[in-house]
C-alpha angles and dihedrals in degrees: 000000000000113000111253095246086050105049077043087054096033102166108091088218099064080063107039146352138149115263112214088247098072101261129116107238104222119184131170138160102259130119118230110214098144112292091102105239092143092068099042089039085053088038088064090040081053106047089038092053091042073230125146117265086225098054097052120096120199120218122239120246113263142133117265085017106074139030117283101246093151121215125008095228145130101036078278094127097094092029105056101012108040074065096051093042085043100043086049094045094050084052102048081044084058099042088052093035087058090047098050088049081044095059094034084049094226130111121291093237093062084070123106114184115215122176077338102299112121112237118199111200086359102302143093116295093183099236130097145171086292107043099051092033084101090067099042114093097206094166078087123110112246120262097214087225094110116097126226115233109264102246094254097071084051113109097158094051115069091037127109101240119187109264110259095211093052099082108050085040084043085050101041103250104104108066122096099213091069096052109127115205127191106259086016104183112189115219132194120190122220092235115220106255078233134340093270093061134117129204106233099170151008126195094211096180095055095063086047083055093062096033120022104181090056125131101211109206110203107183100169091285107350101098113185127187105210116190155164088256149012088245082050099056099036086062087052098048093055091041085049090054097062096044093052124101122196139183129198097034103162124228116233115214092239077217090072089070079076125086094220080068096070093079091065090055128097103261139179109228121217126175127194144164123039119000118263122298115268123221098294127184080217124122106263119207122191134191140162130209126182125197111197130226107293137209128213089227090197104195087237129038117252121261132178125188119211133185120197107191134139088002097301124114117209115199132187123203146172088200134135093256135019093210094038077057095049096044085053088050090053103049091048101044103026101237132141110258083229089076101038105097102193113190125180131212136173123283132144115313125278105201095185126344114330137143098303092097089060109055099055087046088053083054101044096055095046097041082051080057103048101031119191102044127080108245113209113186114186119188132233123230089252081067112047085050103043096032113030112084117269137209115275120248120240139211109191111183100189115198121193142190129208133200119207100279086057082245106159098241102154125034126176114190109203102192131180120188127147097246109295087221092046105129096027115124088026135090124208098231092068097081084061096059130091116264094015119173115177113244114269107251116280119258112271107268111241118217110222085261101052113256135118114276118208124166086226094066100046103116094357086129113059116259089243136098103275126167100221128012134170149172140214112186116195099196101200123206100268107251086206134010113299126172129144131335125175109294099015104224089328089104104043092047085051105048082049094049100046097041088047081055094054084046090057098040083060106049087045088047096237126137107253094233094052094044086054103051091039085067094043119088100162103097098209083052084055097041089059100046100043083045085057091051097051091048090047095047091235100164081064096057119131138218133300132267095019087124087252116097144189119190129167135197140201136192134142100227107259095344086290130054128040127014115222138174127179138194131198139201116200143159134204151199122128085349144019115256118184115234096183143333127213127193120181116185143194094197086157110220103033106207094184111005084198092053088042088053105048095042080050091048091044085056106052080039092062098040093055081053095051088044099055116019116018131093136139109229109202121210147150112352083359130283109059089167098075102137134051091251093063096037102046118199131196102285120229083250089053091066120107125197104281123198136194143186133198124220126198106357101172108058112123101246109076112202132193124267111183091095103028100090104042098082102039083058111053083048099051091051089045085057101037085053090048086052090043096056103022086238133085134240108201102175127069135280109031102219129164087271098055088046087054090048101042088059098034080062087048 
């Protein structure tokens, strides 16, 4: 069977092919923004050639240069396209290794490859890829008749090769940001306070006061700041602020930063799984959790750069897919994709959707405007904070029944969340432009099988063997813009399901490790879990409520890729302090075990963040929380040891990790704290307050 990016990107060339210079040209759909997807994606094009990892060249992301493989989302790169960029390899390795039996006049089967020379008998035949890539029609679709290598004949793949995209960031050359272009003009844009607002006045000779040298662009209500230099408009941009009158500014309720909000809100209902619960003589357990409204907090503000000359609009971009990018050009500024050019380049992360599609569109309609000069628009952190789309927020309100064992036989998951994809395919610059009509809402996405996908339902049923489950999503009209952030609703569902199972284990007196293997059948699931416990020391644990804690978590990412199970030692008094965070993983094939491990170690980063510190308040014309002071993270000192272990590395399925940890996490701290106080904090984040709160219930 031929992979799906591949049979949607069906000529072998657009994959791979052998430069003159001795290089193998190795190109693929994938975004790098540090996860390092580039070097494991090279590591499978290298293994399945039998080609040297030096000699490959990867080619940089742009449209018309690489595979479309859309957006780089959902932890999906190793996943769907290390398939695609295997299953193509092993047939550009059969078409060669035909043409060099071809030319040696033996049978292809005789043939070793070896750094990409072909051996016969075991020695040198004298012909290699490059010398035979003259032969070789590679503008062909792939038969899906070559066979990958088994995982046992790989030798690239499971070493920790060096990341190709360190040294140009480590030297300076990578970011985008800092791409200087002939005739470069800096823009800021005069943000709406919110979407509804109009723009009722502009004092145009106080911003010249502060900059004289300043274009203003007034487009109805896009207002742009175009200068010499980013100091320059930067000047413009607060002057402009203050010169600026608008009507219509909507008022946000401060109550809606909290989860318990959501309910008041206009909602769309959907049930699934097993139908409801009948009357039961059953014990019946009840808890609600609530996850508030998240930002990405990328360490640097978004930017973009865009060139509009001879008819042909450049953009650059550090977004999550150069085509997505294109097709969202096109649709603002009515423009042909053919004549839409996206390049990416390297900025600051954007786990999820955050404000990397913006800046690059701000660019592209003033630099339409004003044709001939690069435009390069760089946001502030207030913009990246109160623009860019956040994480929803999200309410879980978890039922169980209990048979007499106090065995977990029948879950309902009740969920409210405003939609996870919610901004994608927009720009918040559209609601300023003349004649603007808000996109019709997107088709409902069919899983294979048939059934409805929704980030708010990944992980919303535990990862364990119960008899009957089910789910009712109430997706709310989004107050402010949401849209992806790194595990859709996978985290927070976790983080509600395995702190509701410590919760049981409790009521029913059994210890939380045993009640959940006793539910788990699947012996890769137990062997993570009873690996993690050994690591964590967990036959040691003491007892509750000592201000020292040890909690641990367990879920398999969306029922079926990696199993993860995390542990946490905390203490607390006023606050919570991590002591130490374990993760051990079953991620099947491993391509690079250092690049697993850090994307493993980011996320449980970021989710302790998200536990303890992190929270959109939401004020005003929306976003109150627009500076780090009023949006605190996990400090550097904050971070404990964190270790981490990888299981079965070598099965033949790889599956994706940047999503994996997040949720184990933020479960095993809630649990560690519960075990630390004696008393449970079931909303996010767990500040001092909640602490307060949680034993003063007690």
């Amino acid at each position: 069977m031929i992979p799906a990016m591949l049979a949607a990107n069906p000529r072998l060339d657009r994959w791979v092919s052998f430069d003159p210079d001795g290089r193998v040209r190795v190109a693929f759909g994938r975004m790098e923004y540090g996860q390092g997807i580039a070097t494991a994606l090279a590591q499978i094009a290298a293994d399945e050639l039998d080609a040297p990892f030096a000699r490959l060249r990867v080619v940089p992301a742009a449209t018309g240069d690489i595979p479309d493989e859309g957006l780089t989302v959902g932890s999906m790169s190793i996943e769907f396209s290390g398939p695609a960029l295997r299953a193509a390899c092993a047939e550009v390795r059969a078409l060669f290794t035909a043409a060099a039996a071809g030319r040696l006049g033996c049978d292809a089967a005789e043939l070793d490859i070896r750094d990409g020379a072909f051996l016969k008998g075991g020695q040198a035949s004298g012909l290699d890829y490059w010398s035979l890539a003259g032969e070789v029609d590679l503008a062909r679709a792939p038969t899906g008749e070559a066979a990958p290598k088994t995982s046992d004949r790989l030798r690239v793949v499971g070493q920790s090769e060096p990341r190709l995209d360190l040294p140009p960031k480590l030297f300076g050359e990578a970011f985008l940001h800092d791409l200087r272009l002939p005739g470069l003009r800096h823009a800021r844009v005069l943000r709406q306070p919110s979407p509804q607002a109009r723009l009722k006045s502009l004092d145009e000779a106080a911003i010249r006061r502060a900059v004289t040298d300043v274009d203003i662009l007034i487009d109805q209500d896009f207002v742009a700041l175009i200068c010499g230099t980013e100091a320059e408009a930067a000047r413009a941009h607060a002057a402009a602020e203050g010169a600026a009158r608008w009507e219509g500014v909507r008022a946000l309720d401060p109550a809606l930063s909290e989860p318990a909000a959501l309910k008041a809100l206009p909602c769309e209902d959907f049930a699934a799984g097993a139908p409801p619960a009948g009357p039961s003589n059953r014990r019946r357990i009840t808890a609600a959790y609530g996850k508030p409204f998240l930002s990405h907090g990328s360490l640097g503000p978004s930017a973009g750069l865009a060139q509009f000359q001879d008819g042909q609009l450049t953009l650059w971009t550090h977004n999550q897919g150069v085509y997505p990018m294109r097709a969202l050009a096109a649709r603002i500024t009515g423009l042909a994709p053919e004549v839409i050019k996206v390049i990416h380049g390297q900025g600051p992360g954007c786990y999820g959707h955050n404000g990397a599609d913006d800046p690059p569109i701000d660019a592209a309609l003033i630099a339409i405007r004003r044709p001939g000069a690069p435009i390069r628009v760089q946001w502030r952190r207030e913009d990246e904070f109160g623009h860019a789309p956040v994480g929803t927020a999200m309410l879980m309100e978890l039922s169980a029944e209990l048979d007499a064992s106090g065995r977990l036989v029948d879950y309902t998951a009740e969920i409210w969340n405003t939609p996870h994809t919610g901004a994608r395919g927009t720009a918040v610059a559209e609601s300023a432009l003349p004649g603007y009509v808000a996109p019709p809402k997107p088709p409902q996405r069919l899983m294979p099988d048939g059934s409805r996908f929704s980030g708010g339902l990944l992980n919303a049923t535990p990862s364990y063997d119960i008899a009957a489950t089910r789910t009712l999503e109430h997706v709310i009209e989004t107050p402010i813009r949401s849209s992806s952030l790194r595990s859709l609703g996978g985290a927070a569902n976790t983080f509600a399901a395995e702190s509701f199972i410590d919760e049981l284990a409790e009521a029913v007196g059994q210890d939380p490790l045993a009640y959940r293997l006793a539910m788990l059948s699947d012996p890769r699931g137990r062997a993570v879990l009873t690996r993690l416990a050994e690591m964590c020391g967990w036959a040691g644990r003491w007892e509750a409520a000592t201000g020292r804690g040890l909690g641990l978590a367990y879920d398999r990412h969306r029922g079926r890729g990696a199993m993860v199970a995390c542990a946490a030692e905390v203490e607390v008094d006023t606050e919570v302090r991590l002591k130490r965070l374990w993760c051990a993983c079953d991620g099947g094939l491993i391509i690079n075990p250092d690049g697993a491990k850090n994307q493993i170690e980011g996320g449980m980063i970021m989710a302790a963040s998200w536990t303890l510190k992190e929270q959109v308040k939401l004020g005003g014309a929306g976003v109150a929380s627009v500076t780090w002071g009023d949006y605190p993270i996990l400090r550097f000192s904050e971070i404990p040891p964190v270790e981490i272990e990888l299981l079965n590395i070598r099965d033949p399925r790889p599956v994706g990790l940047g999503e994996v940890s997040q949720g184990p996490v933020m479960a095993a701290i809630g649990n560690a704290v519960a075990h630390a106080l004696g008393a449970r904090i079931r909303d996010l984040p767990m500040t001092r307050e909640r602490i307060a709160q949680a034993l003063l219930a007690e």
